[in-house]
Short mmCIF file of C-alpha atoms in Angstrom, two decimals:
data_model
loop_
_atom_site.label_atom_id
_atom_site.label_comp_id
_atom_site.label_asym_id
_atom_site.label_seq_id
_atom_site.Cartn_x
_atom_site.Cartn_y
_atom_site.Cartn_z
CA UNK B 1 3.55 -0.14 -2.95
CA UNK B 2 2.53 -3.75 -2.42
CA UNK B 3 0.23 -2.92 0.49
CA UNK B 4 -2.75 -2.34 -1.81
CA UNK B 5 -1.47 -3.13 -5.32
CA UNK B 6 -0.63 -6.24 -7.34
CA UNK B 7 3.01 -7.15 -8.01
CA UNK B 8 2.77 -6.93 -11.82
CA UNK B 9 1.36 -3.40 -11.52
CA UNK B 10 3.95 -2.33 -8.96
CA UNK B 11 7.14 -3.37 -10.79
CA UNK B 12 7.39 -0.49 -13.32
CA UNK B 13 6.41 2.03 -10.63
CA UNK B 14 9.02 0.59 -8.29
CA UNK B 15 11.78 0.80 -10.90
CA UNK B 16 10.89 4.38 -11.88
CA UNK B 17 10.65 5.43 -8.22
CA UNK B 18 14.16 4.15 -7.48
CA UNK B 19 15.55 5.84 -10.58
CA UNK B 20 14.33 9.20 -9.27
CA UNK B 21 14.86 8.56 -5.55
CA UNK B 22 17.61 5.93 -5.09
CA UNK B 23 18.40 6.66 -1.42
CA UNK B 24 16.49 7.24 1.80
CA UNK B 25 17.98 10.75 1.86
CA UNK B 26 16.51 11.49 -1.57
CA UNK B 27 13.09 10.27 -0.45
CA UNK B 28 13.17 12.24 2.80
CA UNK B 29 13.84 15.50 0.93
CA UNK B 30 11.67 14.93 -2.16
CA UNK B 31 8.97 17.47 -2.98
CA UNK B 32 5.38 16.38 -2.50
CA UNK B 33 4.65 17.17 -6.16
CA UNK B 34 7.39 14.77 -7.30
CA UNK B 35 6.21 12.04 -4.93
CA UNK B 36 2.61 12.28 -6.12
CA UNK B 37 3.74 12.33 -9.75
CA UNK B 38 5.82 9.17 -9.28
CA UNK B 39 2.88 7.52 -7.49
CA UNK B 40 0.29 8.72 -10.01
CA UNK B 41 -2.04 5.86 -10.94
CA UNK B 42 -1.31 3.62 -7.93
CA UNK B 43 -3.96 5.20 -5.71
CA UNK B 44 -4.06 5.21 -1.90
CA UNK B 45 -1.75 8.21 -1.94
CA UNK B 46 -1.33 8.37 1.83
CA UNK B 47 1.16 5.52 1.33
CA UNK B 48 3.73 7.70 -0.41
CA UNK B 49 3.26 10.55 2.06
CA UNK B 50 3.87 8.07 4.87
CA UNK B 51 6.97 6.77 3.09
CA UNK B 52 8.47 10.24 3.04
CA UNK B 53 7.80 10.70 6.75
CA UNK B 54 9.24 7.24 7.48
CA UNK B 55 12.39 8.17 5.52
CA UNK B 56 12.73 11.30 7.64
CA UNK B 57 12.36 9.19 10.79
CA UNK B 58 15.08 6.82 9.56
CA UNK B 59 17.45 9.76 9.03
CA UNK B 60 16.65 11.36 12.39
CA UNK B 61 16.42 8.28 14.62
CA UNK B 62 18.52 5.59 12.93
CA UNK B 63 21.35 7.46 11.21
CA UNK B 64 20.00 6.74 7.74
CA UNK B 65 20.03 2.95 8.24
CA UNK B 66 16.80 0.99 8.07
CA UNK B 67 16.15 -0.43 11.58
CA UNK B 68 16.52 -4.17 12.11
CA UNK B 69 14.48 -4.56 15.31
CA UNK B 70 10.80 -5.36 14.91
CA UNK B 71 9.78 -2.74 17.50
CA UNK B 72 11.64 0.01 15.63
CA UNK B 73 10.28 -1.08 12.25
CA UNK B 74 6.72 -1.00 13.59
CA UNK B 75 7.18 2.60 14.79
CA UNK B 76 7.91 3.92 11.29
CA UNK B 77 5.13 5.98 9.75
CA UNK B 78 2.85 3.95 7.49
CA UNK B 79 4.16 0.56 8.61
CA UNK B 80 1.42 -1.41 10.31
CA UNK B 81 1.55 -4.88 11.87
CA UNK B 82 1.39 -6.73 8.53
CA UNK B 83 4.16 -4.77 6.83
CA UNK B 84 6.29 -4.81 9.98
CA UNK B 85 5.93 -8.59 10.17
CA UNK B 86 6.77 -9.05 6.50
CA UNK B 87 9.90 -6.88 6.69
CA UNK B 88 11.05 -8.36 10.00
CA UNK B 89 10.72 -11.96 8.81
CA UNK B 90 11.80 -11.68 5.17
CA UNK B 91 14.57 -9.09 5.49
CA UNK B 92 15.89 -9.86 8.98
CA UNK B 93 14.84 -13.46 9.71
CA UNK B 94 12.81 -12.55 12.79
CA UNK B 95 9.94 -14.89 13.77
CA UNK B 96 7.23 -12.26 13.34
CA UNK B 97 4.00 -13.21 11.53
CA UNK B 98 2.76 -11.20 8.55
CA UNK B 99 -1.02 -11.36 8.70
CA UNK B 100 -2.90 -10.01 5.68
CA UNK B 101 -6.24 -10.94 4.14
CA UNK B 102 -4.75 -13.93 2.34
CA UNK B 103 -3.26 -15.32 5.54
CA UNK B 104 -6.46 -14.78 7.51
CA UNK B 105 -8.36 -16.68 4.83
CA UNK B 106 -6.01 -19.68 5.14
CA UNK B 107 -6.05 -19.65 8.95
CA UNK B 108 -9.82 -19.22 9.02
CA UNK B 109 -10.26 -22.38 6.95
CA UNK B 110 -7.56 -24.34 8.74
CA UNK B 111 -9.21 -23.92 12.14
CA UNK B 112 -12.79 -22.90 11.22
CA UNK B 113 -12.31 -19.55 12.93
CA UNK B 114 -15.75 -18.02 13.50
CA UNK B 115 -14.65 -14.39 13.53
CA UNK B 116 -15.24 -11.82 10.80
CA UNK B 117 -11.91 -11.11 9.07
CA UNK B 118 -13.20 -7.70 7.99
CA UNK B 119 -13.34 -6.39 11.57
CA UNK B 120 -9.93 -4.85 12.43
CA UNK B 121 -10.04 -5.86 16.10
CA UNK B 122 -10.36 -9.54 15.10
CA UNK B 123 -6.95 -9.42 13.45
CA UNK B 124 -5.35 -10.06 16.86
CA UNK B 125 -6.99 -13.49 16.94
CA UNK B 126 -5.33 -14.50 13.67
CA UNK B 127 -2.08 -12.87 14.76
CA UNK B 128 -1.97 -15.01 17.92
CA UNK B 129 -2.60 -18.20 15.91
CA UNK B 130 0.18 -17.31 13.48
CA UNK B 131 2.60 -16.65 16.33
CA UNK B 132 2.18 -20.31 17.31
CA UNK B 133 2.39 -21.64 13.75
CA UNK B 134 5.34 -19.65 12.39
CA UNK B 135 8.58 -21.52 11.71
CA UNK B 136 11.23 -19.86 13.93
CA UNK B 137 14.05 -20.98 11.63
CA UNK B 138 12.52 -19.91 8.31
CA UNK B 139 9.97 -17.21 9.21
CA UNK B 140 10.28 -15.34 5.93
CA UNK B 141 9.69 -18.45 3.84
CA UNK B 142 6.78 -19.43 6.08
CA UNK B 143 5.08 -16.04 5.79
CA UNK B 144 5.53 -15.91 2.03
CA UNK B 145 4.21 -19.46 1.67
CA UNK B 146 1.10 -18.59 3.66
CA UNK B 147 0.52 -15.45 1.59
CA UNK B 148 0.99 -17.35 -1.67
CA UNK B 149 -1.30 -20.14 -0.51
CA UNK B 150 -4.00 -17.61 0.28
CA UNK B 151 -3.67 -15.67 -2.96
CA UNK B 152 -3.55 -18.73 -5.25
CA UNK B 153 -4.95 -22.06 -4.06
CA UNK B 154 -7.02 -20.64 -1.17
CA UNK B 155 -8.15 -17.63 -3.21
CA UNK B 156 -11.42 -15.85 -2.36
CA UNK B 157 -12.92 -16.77 -5.73
CA UNK B 158 -12.74 -20.30 -7.20
CA UNK B 159 -10.41 -21.82 -4.59
CA UNK B 160 -8.80 -25.20 -5.28
CA UNK B 161 -8.67 -26.75 -1.78
CA UNK B 162 -8.04 -30.23 -3.14
CA UNK B 163 -4.62 -28.96 -4.33
CA UNK B 164 -3.73 -27.41 -0.98
CA UNK B 165 -0.61 -28.83 0.71
CA UNK B 166 -2.36 -28.38 4.08
CA UNK B 167 -5.70 -29.98 3.19
CA UNK B 168 -5.08 -32.92 5.55
CA UNK B 169 -4.90 -30.43 8.43
CA UNK B 170 -7.70 -28.13 7.27
CA UNK B 171 -10.80 -28.41 9.44
CA UNK B 172 -12.94 -26.67 6.82
CA UNK B 173 -11.76 -29.04 4.08
CA UNK B 174 -12.23 -32.13 6.24
CA UNK B 175 -15.69 -31.02 7.41
CA UNK B 176 -16.89 -29.77 4.02
CA UNK B 177 -17.32 -26.18 5.25
CA UNK B 178 -14.96 -24.41 2.84
CA UNK B 179 -17.77 -22.23 1.49
CA UNK B 180 -18.47 -20.90 5.00
CA UNK B 181 -14.99 -19.56 5.67
CA UNK B 182 -13.68 -16.99 6.01
CA UNK B 183 -16.53 -15.11 7.65
CA UNK B 184 -16.77 -11.63 6.21
CA UNK B 185 -19.70 -9.23 6.18
CA UNK B 186 -20.53 -7.59 2.82
CA UNK B 187 -18.81 -4.28 2.13
CA UNK B 188 -20.82 -1.12 2.53
CA UNK B 189 -21.76 0.53 -0.73
CA UNK B 190 -19.82 3.71 -1.50
CA UNK B 191 -21.78 6.89 -0.78
CA UNK B 192 -22.82 8.71 -3.98
CA UNK B 193 -21.65 12.28 -4.38
CA UNK B 194 -22.35 14.83 -7.12
CA UNK B 195 -19.65 17.32 -8.08
CA UNK B 196 -19.22 20.18 -10.54
CA UNK B 197 -15.97 20.57 -12.47
CA UNK B 198 -15.08 23.92 -14.06
CA UNK B 199 -12.86 23.62 -17.13
CA UNK B 200 -11.81 27.18 -17.95
CA UNK B 201 -9.51 28.30 -20.77
CA UNK B 202 -7.83 31.63 -21.42
CA UNK B 203 -7.03 33.32 -24.74
CA UNK B 204 -3.65 31.57 -24.87
CA UNK B 205 -5.33 28.16 -24.73
CA UNK B 206 -4.13 27.47 -21.19
CA UNK B 207 -6.35 25.73 -18.66
CA UNK B 208 -7.03 26.77 -15.09
CA UNK B 209 -5.79 24.19 -12.58
CA UNK B 210 -6.21 24.22 -8.83
CA UNK B 211 -3.90 22.64 -6.27
CA UNK B 212 -5.82 21.02 -3.46
CA UNK B 213 -4.13 22.08 -0.23
CA UNK B 214 -6.89 20.69 1.99
CA UNK B 215 -7.04 17.23 3.49
CA UNK B 216 -9.26 15.00 1.43
CA UNK B 217 -9.39 12.56 -1.43
CA UNK B 218 -7.33 14.71 -3.83
CA UNK B 219 -5.02 16.35 -1.30
CA UNK B 220 -1.83 17.65 -2.92
CA UNK B 221 -3.00 17.06 -6.49
CA UNK B 222 -3.68 19.54 -9.27
CA UNK B 223 -7.05 19.34 -10.97
CA UNK B 224 -9.80 21.39 -12.58
CA UNK B 225 -11.69 23.32 -9.87
CA UNK B 226 -14.24 21.00 -8.23
CA UNK B 227 -17.28 21.80 -6.12
CA UNK B 228 -19.85 19.62 -4.45
CA UNK B 229 -23.48 19.93 -5.52
CA UNK B 230 -26.42 19.00 -3.36
CA UNK B 231 -28.20 15.85 -4.36
CA UNK B 232 -26.88 12.83 -2.49
CA UNK B 233 -24.39 13.07 0.35
CA UNK B 234 -24.63 15.53 3.21
CA UNK B 235 -21.05 14.89 4.31
CA UNK B 236 -19.26 17.63 2.40
CA UNK B 237 -15.99 17.33 4.30
CA UNK B 238 -15.34 13.87 2.89
CA UNK B 239 -15.65 15.22 -0.63
CA UNK B 240 -12.41 17.00 0.10
CA UNK B 241 -12.76 19.53 -2.71
CA UNK B 242 -14.98 22.29 -1.31
CA UNK B 243 -16.20 23.13 2.16
CA UNK B 244 -19.19 24.81 0.50
CA UNK B 245 -22.01 22.71 -0.89
CA UNK B 246 -23.86 24.42 -3.74
CA UNK B 247 -27.47 23.76 -4.61
CA UNK B 248 -27.23 24.49 -8.34
CA UNK B 249 -24.71 24.97 -11.12
CA UNK B 250 -25.42 28.69 -11.44
CA UNK B 251 -24.45 29.19 -7.79
CA UNK B 252 -21.05 27.62 -8.49
CA UNK B 253 -20.49 29.91 -11.48
CA UNK B 254 -21.42 33.06 -9.59
CA UNK B 255 -19.37 32.22 -6.50
CA UNK B 256 -16.26 31.16 -8.41
CA UNK B 257 -16.15 34.20 -10.71
CA UNK B 258 -16.67 36.68 -7.87
CA UNK B 259 -14.31 34.99 -5.41
CA UNK B 260 -11.36 34.76 -7.79
CA UNK B 261 -11.99 37.92 -9.80
CA UNK B 262 -12.41 36.13 -13.11
CA UNK B 263 -14.63 37.26 -15.95
CA UNK B 264 -15.85 34.03 -17.51
CA UNK B 265 -17.94 33.45 -20.61
CA UNK B 266 -19.65 30.16 -19.80
CA UNK B 267 -20.28 27.77 -22.68
CA UNK B 268 -23.29 25.58 -23.35
CA UNK B 269 -21.32 22.53 -24.47
CA UNK B 270 -22.47 19.13 -23.25
CA UNK B 271 -19.84 16.71 -21.96
CA UNK B 272 -20.08 13.11 -20.75
CA UNK B 273 -20.49 12.78 -17.01
CA UNK B 274 -17.48 11.35 -15.22
CA UNK B 275 -17.84 8.47 -12.77
CA UNK B 276 -15.15 7.56 -10.28
CA UNK B 277 -15.38 5.16 -7.35
CA UNK B 278 -13.20 5.40 -4.27
CA UNK B 279 -13.34 2.81 -1.50
CA UNK B 280 -16.14 4.68 0.27
CA UNK B 281 -17.29 7.34 -2.22
CA UNK B 282 -18.82 7.27 -5.68
CA UNK B 283 -18.35 10.52 -7.56
CA UNK B 284 -20.48 11.71 -10.45
CA UNK B 285 -18.79 14.77 -11.95
CA UNK B 286 -20.60 17.18 -14.28
CA UNK B 287 -18.39 19.35 -16.50
CA UNK B 288 -18.96 23.04 -17.22
CA UNK B 289 -16.59 24.87 -19.58
CA UNK B 290 -15.85 28.54 -20.05
CA UNK B 291 -13.47 31.14 -21.48
CA UNK B 292 -11.71 33.85 -19.46
CA UNK B 293 -9.73 36.92 -20.53
CA UNK B 294 -8.31 37.51 -17.07
CA UNK B 295 -4.60 36.81 -16.77
CA UNK B 296 -4.06 35.89 -13.11
CA UNK B 297 -6.70 34.50 -10.74
CA UNK B 298 -6.73 35.90 -7.21
CA UNK B 299 -5.44 32.75 -5.54
CA UNK B 300 -1.99 31.20 -5.02
CA UNK B 301 -3.56 27.78 -5.53
CA UNK B 302 -4.82 28.49 -9.06
CA UNK B 303 -2.60 28.51 -12.13
CA UNK B 304 -2.94 28.73 -15.90
CA UNK B 305 -1.24 25.67 -17.41
CA UNK B 306 -0.75 24.72 -21.05
CA UNK B 307 -1.67 21.23 -22.17
CA UNK B 308 1.95 20.57 -23.12
CA UNK B 309 2.91 21.10 -19.47
CA UNK B 310 0.23 18.85 -17.96
CA UNK B 311 2.75 16.05 -17.60
CA UNK B 312 4.70 18.10 -15.04
CA UNK B 313 1.80 18.16 -12.58
CA UNK B 314 0.55 15.30 -10.40
CA UNK B 315 -2.95 14.32 -11.54
CA UNK B 316 -5.19 11.84 -9.75
CA UNK B 317 -7.39 9.46 -11.75
CA UNK B 318 -10.51 11.70 -11.64
CA UNK B 319 -8.53 14.50 -13.31
CA UNK B 320 -7.50 12.22 -16.17
CA UNK B 321 -11.13 11.14 -16.57
CA UNK B 322 -12.35 14.76 -16.62
CA UNK B 323 -9.78 15.66 -19.26
CA UNK B 324 -10.77 12.66 -21.39
CA UNK B 325 -14.46 13.62 -21.13
CA UNK B 326 -13.68 17.21 -22.07
CA UNK B 327 -11.62 16.15 -25.10
CA UNK B 328 -14.41 13.81 -26.15
CA UNK B 329 -16.95 16.64 -25.96
CA UNK B 330 -14.63 19.04 -27.80
CA UNK B 331 -13.63 16.39 -30.37
CA UNK B 332 -9.99 16.96 -29.45
CA UNK B 333 -7.59 14.24 -30.59
#
């Protein structure tokens, strides 16, 4: 959970997760729907899928006991060099460095390292420096101190180098080059993408939800049916919601109704557009609503769900935003 998320955000998720799944056996056999529901709101959902696979590896390869050797820890699914170093040093006292962005920032300023910290292959340079620096007797304390130094005093914004306990050894501080380090190229802007959401109700007031079984940004989640519209990106596979790219809204309506055997009375209501930014994608979602008298859609991945049961289904952030926009347009409290 801490790989991409702040501690204060993680704590309630961590406590709830352990209440539901207190053992590695529970995690290894948990349903994907439960895992996504427990993780809902944290983002970067591949983390929890990797955790389940790692739990299965622990059961199969290590008799249900978390491995204590660095090599074995690093082989677990979802555990990269940083996490393996943190676990090895903090939990088992092994002199293995934990190199994250905070640590690379500190090291970059200490030695005026002229390598871009945003390039993954350059991480080995910082790793090799940390292997020399790490305290072999207190590796966990050392790693945590370096991480804390980077996140607080040596922070990326408004650093306080004059308060740093290592300022006397910092080349950047001594040479007045703090503003130059670390070297990091600007992030690429997320690619804009235009999508169409279909919010369809039946006569019982239930809403049509779709489970995304494909690989993509919303894999494994339930959401209102989503389709990509032409307009910005030509990389439809990354959208993750439809392999077909439609040119206009009417094409979506025609295709959806005919494919799933639904008779839909489309409404003319106007809803706020939904914006959602992923690390590399910026979605603009347009909402179209309709009413259907058909009981069962011709797809195992579509289901009529009452609002009172929404809480039982894993929803990603875009789904919550679409629902909020729909309620705003419908004046639903």
